[in-house]
Coordinates of N, CA, C and O and ligand atoms in Angstrom, one line a residue:
M55 N 49.0 24.2 -12.9 CA 48.9 22.7 -12.7 C 47.5 22.2 -13.1 O 46.6 22.9 -13.1
T56 N 47.5 21.0 -13.6 CA 46.2 20.4 -14.0 C 45.5 19.8 -12.8 O 46.1 19.6 -11.7
I57 N 44.2 19.5 -13.0 CA 43.4 18.8 -11.9 C 44.1 17.5 -11.5 O 44.2 17.3 -10.3
G58 N 44.6 16.8 -12.4 CA 45.2 15.5 -12.1 C 46.5 15.7 -11.3 O 46.8 15.0 -10.3
E59 N 47.3 16.7 -11.6 CA 48.5 17.0 -10.9 C 48.2 17.4 -9.4 O 48.9 17.0 -8.5
I60 N 47.2 18.2 -9.3 CA 46.8 18.7 -7.9 C 46.1 17.5 -7.1 O 46.5 17.3 -6.0
T61 N 45.2 16.8 -7.8 CA 44.5 15.8 -7.1 C 45.3 14.5 -6.8 O 45.2 13.9 -5.7
Y62 N 46.0 14.1 -7.8 CA 46.7 12.7 -7.8 C 48.2 12.8 -7.7 O 48.8 11.8 -7.7
H63 N 48.7 14.0 -7.7 CA 50.2 14.2 -7.6 C 51.0 13.5 -8.7 O 52.1 13.0 -8.4
W64 N 50.4 13.4 -9.8 CA 51.2 12.9 -10.9 C 51.7 14.1 -11.8 O 51.3 15.2 -11.6
Q65 N 52.7 13.7 -12.6 CA 53.2 14.7 -13.6 C 52.6 14.4 -14.9 O 52.3 13.3 -15.3
E66 N 52.3 15.5 -15.7 CA 51.7 15.3 -17.0 C 52.8 15.0 -18.0 O 53.8 15.8 -18.2
G67 N 52.7 13.8 -18.7 CA 53.7 13.5 -19.8 C 53.3 14.3 -21.0 O 52.2 14.8 -21.2
T68 N 54.3 14.5 -21.9 CA 54.1 15.2 -23.1 C 53.5 14.4 -24.3 O 52.9 14.9 -25.2
D69 N 53.8 13.0 -24.2 CA 53.3 12.2 -25.3 C 51.8 11.8 -25.1 O 51.3 11.8 -24.0
V70 N 51.2 11.5 -26.2 CA 49.8 11.0 -26.2 C 49.9 9.6 -26.7 O 50.6 9.3 -27.7
I71 N 49.3 8.7 -26.0 CA 49.2 7.2 -26.4 C 48.0 7.0 -27.2 O 46.9 7.4 -26.7
H72 N 48.1 6.3 -28.3 CA 46.9 6.1 -29.1 C 46.5 4.6 -29.0 O 47.3 3.7 -28.8
I73 N 45.2 4.4 -29.1 CA 44.7 3.0 -29.1 C 43.6 2.9 -30.1 O 42.8 3.8 -30.3
T74 N 43.5 1.7 -30.8 CA 42.5 1.6 -31.8 C 41.1 1.4 -31.1 O 41.1 0.9 -30.0
P75 N 40.0 1.7 -31.8 CA 38.7 1.5 -31.2 C 38.5 0.1 -30.8 O 37.8 -0.2 -29.8
E76 N 39.0 -0.9 -31.6 CA 38.8 -2.3 -31.4 C 39.5 -2.7 -30.1 O 38.9 -3.4 -29.2
A77 N 40.7 -2.3 -29.9 CA 41.5 -2.6 -28.7 C 40.8 -2.0 -27.5 O 40.7 -2.6 -26.4
Y78 N 40.4 -0.7 -27.6 CA 39.7 0.0 -26.5 C 38.4 -0.7 -26.1 O 38.2 -1.0 -24.9
Q79 N 37.7 -1.1 -27.1 CA 36.4 -1.8 -26.8 C 36.6 -3.1 -26.2 O 35.8 -3.5 -25.3
S80 N 37.7 -3.8 -26.6 CA 38.0 -5.1 -26.0 C 38.3 -5.0 -24.5 O 37.8 -5.7 -23.6
I81 N 39.1 -4.0 -24.2 CA 39.5 -3.7 -22.8 C 38.2 -3.3 -22.0 O 38.0 -3.8 -20.9
L82 N 37.5 -2.4 -22.5 CA 36.3 -1.9 -21.8 C 35.3 -3.0 -21.6 O 34.7 -3.2 -20.5
S83 N 35.0 -3.9 -22.6 CA 34.0 -5.0 -22.5 C 34.5 -6.0 -21.4 O 33.7 -6.4 -20.6
Q84 N 35.8 -6.3 -21.5 CA 36.3 -7.2 -20.5 C 36.2 -6.7 -19.1 O 35.8 -7.4 -18.1
A85 N 36.5 -5.4 -18.9 CA 36.5 -4.8 -17.6 C 35.0 -4.7 -17.0 O 34.7 -5.0 -15.9
Q86 N 34.1 -4.4 -18.0 CA 32.7 -4.3 -17.5 C 32.1 -5.7 -17.2 O 31.3 -5.9 -16.3
H87 N 32.6 -6.7 -18.0 CA 32.1 -8.1 -17.7 C 32.6 -8.6 -16.4 O 31.9 -9.3 -15.6
D88 N 33.9 -8.2 -16.0 CA 34.5 -8.8 -14.8 C 34.1 -8.0 -13.6 O 34.2 -8.5 -12.4
A89 N 33.7 -6.7 -13.7 CA 33.3 -5.9 -12.6 C 32.3 -6.6 -11.7 O 31.4 -7.2 -12.2
P90 N 32.4 -6.5 -10.4 CA 33.2 -5.6 -9.6 C 34.7 -6.1 -9.3 O 35.4 -5.5 -8.6
I91 N 35.0 -7.3 -9.9 CA 36.4 -7.8 -9.8 C 37.3 -7.0 -10.7 O 36.9 -6.6 -11.8
E92 N 38.5 -6.7 -10.3 CA 39.4 -6.0 -11.2 C 39.8 -6.9 -12.3 O 40.1 -8.1 -12.2
S93 N 39.9 -6.4 -13.5 CA 40.2 -7.1 -14.7 C 41.6 -6.6 -15.2 O 42.1 -5.6 -14.8
C94 N 42.3 -7.5 -16.0 CA 43.6 -7.1 -16.4 C 44.0 -7.8 -17.7 O 43.4 -8.7 -18.1
G95 N 45.1 -7.3 -18.2 CA 45.6 -7.9 -19.5 C 46.9 -7.1 -19.9 O 47.4 -6.2 -19.2
Y96 N 47.4 -7.5 -21.1 CA 48.5 -6.9 -21.7 C 48.0 -6.0 -22.9 O 47.1 -6.4 -23.6
A97 N 48.6 -4.8 -23.0 CA 48.4 -3.9 -24.1 C 49.4 -4.1 -25.2 O 50.6 -3.8 -24.9
L98 N 49.0 -4.7 -26.3 CA 50.0 -5.0 -27.4 C 49.9 -3.9 -28.5 O 48.8 -3.4 -28.8
G99 N 51.0 -3.6 -29.1 CA 51.0 -2.6 -30.2 C 52.4 -2.4 -30.8 O 53.2 -3.3 -30.8
S100 N 52.6 -1.2 -31.2 CA 53.8 -0.9 -31.8 C 54.2 0.6 -31.5 O 53.4 1.4 -31.2
E101 N 55.5 0.8 -31.7 CA 56.1 2.2 -31.5 C 56.5 2.6 -32.9 O 57.3 2.0 -33.5
T102 N 55.8 3.7 -33.4 CA 56.1 4.2 -34.7 C 56.7 5.6 -34.6 O 56.8 6.1 -33.5
D103 N 56.9 6.3 -35.7 CA 57.3 7.7 -35.7 C 56.3 8.6 -35.1 O 56.5 9.6 -34.6
D104 N 55.0 8.1 -35.2 CA 53.9 8.9 -34.7 C 53.7 8.6 -33.2 O 52.8 9.2 -32.5
G105 N 54.5 7.7 -32.6 CA 54.4 7.4 -31.2 C 53.8 6.0 -31.0 O 53.8 5.2 -31.9
I106 N 53.3 5.8 -29.8 CA 52.8 4.4 -29.5 C 51.4 4.3 -29.9 O 50.5 5.1 -29.6
L107 N 51.1 3.1 -30.5 CA 49.7 2.8 -30.9 C 49.4 1.4 -30.4 O 50.1 0.4 -30.7
I108 N 48.4 1.3 -29.5 CA 47.9 0.0 -29.0 C 46.9 -0.5 -30.0 O 45.9 0.1 -30.3
T109 N 47.2 -1.8 -30.4 CA 46.3 -2.4 -31.4 C 45.5 -3.6 -30.9 O 44.6 -4.1 -31.6
E110 N 46.0 -4.1 -29.8 CA 45.3 -5.4 -29.4 C 45.4 -5.5 -27.9 O 46.4 -5.2 -27.2
N111 N 44.2 -6.0 -27.3 CA 44.2 -6.4 -25.9 C 44.4 -7.9 -25.8 O 43.8 -8.6 -26.5
R112 N 45.3 -8.2 -24.9 CA 45.5 -9.7 -24.6 C 45.0 -9.9 -23.2 O 45.6 -9.6 -22.2
P113 N 43.8 -10.5 -23.1 CA 43.2 -10.7 -21.7 C 44.0 -11.6 -20.9 O 44.6 -12.6 -21.4
L114 N 44.2 -11.3 -19.6 CA 44.8 -12.2 -18.6 C 43.9 -12.4 -17.5 O 43.0 -11.5 -17.2
T115 N 44.0 -13.5 -16.8 CA 43.1 -13.8 -15.7 C 43.7 -13.1 -14.4 O 44.8 -13.2 -14.1
N116 N 42.8 -12.4 -13.7 CA 43.2 -11.9 -12.4 C 43.0 -13.0 -11.4 O 41.9 -13.3 -10.9
I117 N 44.2 -13.6 -11.1 CA 44.1 -14.8 -10.2 C 43.8 -14.5 -8.8 O 43.6 -15.4 -7.9
D118 N 43.8 -13.2 -8.4 CA 43.4 -12.8 -7.1 C 41.9 -12.8 -6.9 O 41.3 -12.8 -5.8
H119 N 41.2 -12.7 -8.1 CA 39.7 -12.6 -8.1 C 39.2 -11.6 -7.0 O 38.4 -11.8 -6.3
S120 N 39.9 -10.4 -7.0 CA 39.6 -9.4 -6.0 C 39.1 -8.1 -6.7 O 39.5 -7.8 -7.8
A121 N 38.3 -7.3 -5.9 CA 37.9 -6.0 -6.3 C 38.9 -5.0 -6.1 O 38.8 -3.8 -6.6
E122 N 40.0 -5.3 -5.4 CA 41.0 -4.3 -5.0 C 42.4 -4.7 -5.4 O 43.4 -3.9 -5.2
H123 N 42.6 -5.9 -5.9 CA 44.0 -6.3 -6.2 C 43.9 -7.1 -7.5 O 42.9 -7.6 -7.9
F124 N 45.1 -7.2 -8.2 CA 45.2 -8.1 -9.3 C 46.5 -8.7 -9.3 O 47.5 -8.1 -8.9
S125 N 46.6 -10.0 -9.8 CA 47.9 -10.7 -10.1 C 47.7 -11.4 -11.4 O 46.6 -12.0 -11.6
F126 N 48.8 -11.5 -12.1 CA 48.7 -12.2 -13.4 C 49.0 -13.7 -13.1 O 49.7 -14.1 -12.2
D127 N 48.6 -14.6 -14.0 CA 48.9 -16.0 -14.1 C 50.2 -16.0 -14.9 O 50.2 -15.7 -16.1
P128 N 51.3 -16.5 -14.3 CA 52.6 -16.5 -15.0 C 52.6 -17.3 -16.3 O 53.2 -16.9 -17.3
K129 N 51.8 -18.3 -16.3 CA 51.7 -19.1 -17.6 C 51.1 -18.3 -18.7 O 51.5 -18.4 -19.8
E130 N 50.0 -17.6 -18.3 CA 49.3 -16.8 -19.3 C 50.2 -15.6 -19.8 O 50.2 -15.2 -20.9
Q131 N 51.0 -15.1 -18.8 CA 51.9 -14.0 -19.2 C 52.9 -14.5 -20.3 O 53.2 -13.8 -21.3
F132 N 53.5 -15.7 -20.0 CA 54.5 -16.2 -20.9 C 53.9 -16.5 -22.3 O 54.4 -16.1 -23.3
A133 N 52.6 -17.0 -22.3 CA 51.9 -17.3 -23.6 C 51.6 -16.0 -24.3 O 51.7 -15.9 -25.5
A134 N 51.3 -14.9 -23.6 CA 51.0 -13.6 -24.2 C 52.2 -13.0 -24.8 O 52.1 -12.4 -25.9
I135 N 53.4 -13.2 -24.1 CA 54.6 -12.6 -24.7 C 55.0 -13.4 -26.0 O 55.4 -12.8 -27.0
K136 N 54.8 -14.7 -25.9 CA 55.1 -15.5 -27.1 C 54.1 -15.1 -28.3 O 54.6 -15.0 -29.4
Y137 N 52.9 -14.9 -27.9 CA 51.9 -14.6 -28.9 C 52.2 -13.2 -29.6 O 52.2 -13.1 -30.8
A138 N 52.6 -12.2 -28.7 CA 53.0 -10.9 -29.3 C 54.1 -11.0 -30.2 O 54.1 -10.4 -31.3
R139 N 55.1 -11.8 -29.9 CA 56.3 -12.0 -30.7 C 55.9 -12.6 -32.1 O 56.3 -12.1 -33.1
Q140 N 55.0 -13.6 -32.0 CA 54.6 -14.2 -33.3 C 53.8 -13.3 -34.2 O 53.9 -13.4 -35.4
Q141 N 53.1 -12.3 -33.5 CA 52.3 -11.4 -34.3 C 53.1 -10.2 -34.7 O 52.5 -9.3 -35.4
G142 N 54.3 -10.1 -34.3 CA 55.1 -8.9 -34.6 C 54.7 -7.7 -33.8 O 54.9 -6.6 -34.2
L143 N 54.1 -8.0 -32.7 CA 53.7 -6.9 -31.8 C 54.6 -6.8 -30.6 O 55.3 -7.7 -30.2
K144 N 54.5 -5.6 -29.9 CA 55.3 -5.4 -28.8 C 54.4 -5.3 -27.5 O 53.3 -4.8 -27.6
V145 N 54.8 -5.9 -26.4 CA 54.1 -5.7 -25.2 C 54.4 -4.3 -24.7 O 55.5 -4.1 -24.1
I146 N 53.5 -3.4 -24.9 CA 53.8 -2.0 -24.6 C 53.6 -1.8 -23.0 O 54.3 -1.0 -22.4
G147 N 52.7 -2.6 -22.5 CA 52.6 -2.5 -21.0 C 51.4 -3.4 -20.6 O 50.9 -4.2 -21.4
N148 N 51.0 -3.2 -19.4 CA 49.8 -4.0 -18.9 C 48.7 -3.0 -18.5 O 49.0 -1.8 -18.4
W149 N 47.5 -3.6 -18.4 CA 46.4 -2.7 -18.0 C 45.6 -3.5 -16.9 O 45.6 -4.7 -16.8
H150 N 45.0 -2.7 -16.0 CA 44.0 -3.3 -15.1 C 42.9 -2.3 -14.9 O 43.0 -1.1 -15.2
S151 N 41.8 -2.8 -14.4 CA 40.6 -1.9 -14.2 C 40.5 -1.5 -12.8 O 40.9 -2.2 -11.9
H152 N 39.9 -0.3 -12.6 CA 39.5 0.1 -11.3 C 38.0 0.3 -11.3 O 37.5 1.3 -11.8
P153 N 37.3 -0.8 -10.9 CA 35.8 -0.8 -11.1 C 35.1 0.4 -10.3 O 34.1 0.9 -10.7
A154 N 35.7 0.8 -9.2 CA 35.0 1.8 -8.4 C 36.0 2.9 -7.9 O 35.6 3.6 -6.9
S155 N 37.1 3.1 -8.5 CA 38.0 4.2 -8.1 C 38.6 4.8 -9.3 O 38.6 4.2 -10.4
P156 N 39.2 6.0 -9.2 CA 39.7 6.7 -10.4 C 40.8 6.1 -11.1 O 41.5 5.2 -10.6
S157 N 41.1 6.6 -12.3 CA 42.2 6.1 -13.1 C 43.5 6.7 -12.7 O 44.0 7.7 -13.2
R158 N 44.0 6.2 -11.5 CA 45.3 6.7 -11.0 C 45.9 5.5 -10.2 O 45.2 4.7 -9.7
P159 N 47.2 5.4 -10.2 CA 47.8 4.2 -9.5 C 47.6 4.3 -8.0 O 47.8 5.4 -7.4
S160 N 47.1 3.2 -7.5 CA 47.0 3.1 -6.0 C 48.4 3.0 -5.4 O 49.4 2.8 -6.1
E161 N 48.5 3.1 -4.1 CA 49.8 3.0 -3.4 C 50.4 1.6 -3.8 O 51.6 1.4 -4.0
E162 N 49.5 0.6 -3.8 CA 50.0 -0.8 -4.1 C 50.4 -0.9 -5.6 O 51.5 -1.5 -5.9
D163 N 49.7 -0.2 -6.5 CA 50.1 -0.2 -7.9 C 51.5 0.4 -8.0 O 52.3 -0.1 -8.8
K164 N 51.7 1.4 -7.3 CA 53.1 2.1 -7.3 C 54.1 1.2 -6.8 O 55.2 1.0 -7.4
R165 N 53.8 0.5 -5.7 CA 54.8 -0.4 -5.1 C 55.2 -1.6 -6.0 O 56.3 -2.1 -6.0
L166 N 54.2 -2.0 -6.7 CA 54.4 -3.2 -7.5 C 54.8 -2.9 -9.0 O 54.9 -3.8 -9.8
A167 N 55.0 -1.6 -9.3 CA 55.4 -1.2 -10.6 C 56.9 -1.4 -10.7 O 57.7 -0.4 -10.5
F168 N 57.4 -2.5 -11.1 CA 58.8 -2.8 -11.1 C 59.5 -2.4 -12.4 O 60.7 -2.3 -12.5
D169 N 58.7 -2.3 -13.5 CA 59.3 -2.0 -14.8 C 59.3 -0.6 -15.2 O 58.2 -0.1 -15.6
P170 N 60.4 0.2 -15.2 CA 60.3 1.6 -15.5 C 60.1 1.9 -17.0 O 59.8 3.0 -17.4
T171 N 60.2 0.8 -17.8 CA 60.1 1.1 -19.3 C 58.6 0.7 -19.7 O 58.2 1.0 -20.8
A172 N 57.9 0.1 -18.8 CA 56.5 -0.3 -19.2 C 55.5 0.8 -19.0 O 55.7 1.7 -18.2
L173 N 54.4 0.7 -19.8 CA 53.3 1.6 -19.5 C 52.3 0.8 -18.7 O 52.0 -0.3 -19.0
Y174 N 51.8 1.5 -17.7 CA 50.7 0.9 -16.9 C 49.4 1.6 -17.2 O 49.3 2.8 -16.9
F175 N 48.5 0.9 -17.8 CA 47.2 1.5 -18.2 C 46.2 1.1 -17.1 O 46.2 0.0 -16.6
I176 N 45.4 2.1 -16.7 CA 44.4 1.9 -15.7 C 43.1 2.4 -16.3 O 43.0 3.6 -16.6
L177 N 42.1 1.5 -16.4 CA 40.8 1.9 -16.9 C 39.9 2.0 -15.7 O 39.7 1.1 -15.0
S178 N 39.4 3.2 -15.5 CA 38.4 3.5 -14.4 C 37.0 3.4 -15.0 O 36.7 4.0 -16.0
L179 N 36.2 2.6 -14.3 CA 34.8 2.5 -14.7 C 34.0 3.5 -13.8 O 32.8 3.6 -14.0
A180 N 34.6 4.2 -12.9 CA 34.0 5.2 -12.1 C 34.2 6.6 -12.7 O 35.4 6.9 -12.9
P181 N 33.2 7.3 -13.0 CA 33.4 8.6 -13.7 C 34.3 9.5 -12.9 O 34.2 9.6 -11.7
D182 N 35.2 10.1 -13.6 CA 36.0 11.1 -12.9 C 36.5 12.1 -13.9 O 36.4 11.9 -15.1
V183 N 37.1 13.2 -13.5 CA 37.4 14.3 -14.4 C 38.9 14.3 -14.8 O 39.3 15.2 -15.5
S184 N 39.7 13.3 -14.3 CA 41.1 13.5 -14.4 C 41.6 13.3 -15.8 O 42.7 13.8 -16.2
G185 N 40.7 12.7 -16.7 CA 41.2 12.6 -18.1 C 40.9 13.8 -18.9 O 41.3 13.9 -20.1
A186 N 40.1 14.8 -18.4 CA 39.8 16.0 -19.2 C 41.0 16.6 -19.7 O 42.0 16.7 -19.0
P187 N 41.0 17.2 -20.9 CA 39.9 17.3 -21.8 C 39.7 16.2 -22.8 O 39.1 16.4 -23.8
Y188 N 40.3 15.1 -22.5 CA 40.4 14.0 -23.5 C 39.1 13.1 -23.5 O 39.0 12.3 -24.3
V189 N 38.4 13.2 -22.4 CA 37.2 12.3 -22.3 C 36.0 13.2 -21.9 O 36.1 14.3 -21.4
D190 N 34.8 12.6 -22.2 CA 33.6 13.3 -21.7 C 33.3 12.9 -20.3 O 33.5 11.8 -19.9
P191 N 32.8 13.9 -19.5 CA 32.5 13.6 -18.1 C 31.5 12.4 -18.0 O 30.6 12.3 -18.8
G192 N 31.7 11.5 -17.1 CA 30.9 10.3 -16.9 C 31.3 9.1 -17.7 O 30.8 8.0 -17.5
E193 N 32.1 9.3 -18.7 CA 32.6 8.2 -19.5 C 33.7 7.5 -18.7 O 34.4 8.0 -17.9
P194 N 33.9 6.2 -19.0 CA 35.1 5.5 -18.4 C 36.4 6.2 -18.8 O 36.4 6.9 -19.9
V195 N 37.4 6.1 -18.0 CA 38.6 6.9 -18.2 C 39.8 5.9 -18.3 O 40.0 5.1 -17.4
L196 N 40.5 6.0 -19.4 CA 41.7 5.2 -19.6 C 42.9 6.1 -19.6 O 43.0 7.0 -20.5
N197 N 43.8 5.9 -18.7 CA 45.1 6.7 -18.7 C 46.2 5.7 -18.8 O 46.1 4.5 -18.3
A198 N 47.4 6.2 -19.2 CA 48.6 5.4 -19.2 C 49.6 6.1 -18.3 O 49.6 7.3 -18.2
F199 N 50.3 5.3 -17.5 CA 51.3 5.8 -16.6 C 52.7 5.2 -16.7 O 52.8 4.0 -17.0
R200 N 53.7 6.0 -16.5 CA 55.0 5.4 -16.2 C 55.3 5.7 -14.8 O 55.0 6.7 -14.2
I201 N 55.8 4.6 -14.1 CA 56.0 4.7 -12.7 C 57.5 4.3 -12.4 O 57.9 3.2 -12.7
V202 N 58.2 5.3 -12.0 CA 59.7 5.1 -11.8 C 60.0 5.6 -10.4 O 59.8 6.7 -10.0
N203 N 60.4 4.6 -9.5 CA 60.7 4.9 -8.1 C 59.6 5.6 -7.5 O 59.8 6.6 -6.7
G204 N 58.4 5.2 -7.7 CA 57.2 5.9 -7.1 C 56.7 7.2 -7.7 O 55.7 7.7 -7.3
T205 N 57.5 7.7 -8.7 CA 57.1 8.9 -9.3 C 56.3 8.6 -10.5 O 56.6 7.8 -11.4
V206 N 55.1 9.2 -10.6 CA 54.1 8.8 -11.6 C 54.0 9.9 -12.7 O 53.8 11.1 -12.4
T207 N 54.1 9.5 -13.9 CA 53.8 10.4 -15.0 C 52.6 9.8 -15.8 O 52.6 8.7 -16.1
R208 N 51.7 10.7 -16.1 CA 50.4 10.4 -16.7 C 50.5 10.7 -18.2 O 50.9 11.8 -18.5
F209 N 50.0 9.8 -19.0 CA 49.9 10.1 -20.5 C 48.4 9.9 -20.8 O 47.8 8.8 -20.6
P210 N 47.8 10.8 -21.5 CA 46.4 10.6 -22.0 C 46.4 9.6 -23.1 O 47.3 9.4 -23.8
V211 N 45.3 8.8 -23.1 CA 45.1 7.8 -24.1 C 44.0 8.2 -25.0 O 42.9 8.5 -24.6
V212 N 44.3 8.3 -26.3 CA 43.3 8.8 -27.3 C 42.9 7.6 -28.3 O 43.8 6.9 -28.8
I213 N 41.6 7.5 -28.5 CA 41.2 6.4 -29.4 C 41.2 6.9 -30.8 O 40.7 7.9 -31.2
R214 N 41.9 6.1 -31.7 CA 42.0 6.4 -33.1 C 42.5 5.2 -33.8 O 43.2 4.4 -33.3
N215 N 42.2 5.2 -35.1 CA 42.7 4.0 -35.9 C 44.1 4.3 -36.4 O 44.6 5.4 -36.5
Ligands
ZN311 ZN1 45.1 -0.5 -9.4

């Protein structure tokens, strides 16, 4: 078992999710700017023969303005979906930040994960080792999760063009 499986009771997925440096930097900058409030957005990209590649962050407002919760603005969600369609991109999933806790779904995150086909990305600004060996210790950690009936599967996120 991996550290993540033991510590966070998730299952390790076999796929690796890729993200471009620009999209990753956009998510990281937004999250750092909004901290200690949780930040959120949509992860846009495409599914190719090589797997999923995230190419764009679509920022959304956390209308809860909370350090422990987030909610989307439905109008912004609608606009983001329309934007993705116009760009020929797919809404692969959504992301939110954990300014002070690890990159793993909280109990509330699990409860509110209604879409079994979506990927839920969580960027932790708090250093943790659960992303090893894909990240350096002390670096922010971005993981992708599928959450189906409370069962969590973790996919590592790798930055590449
Ligand atoms: Zn969360």
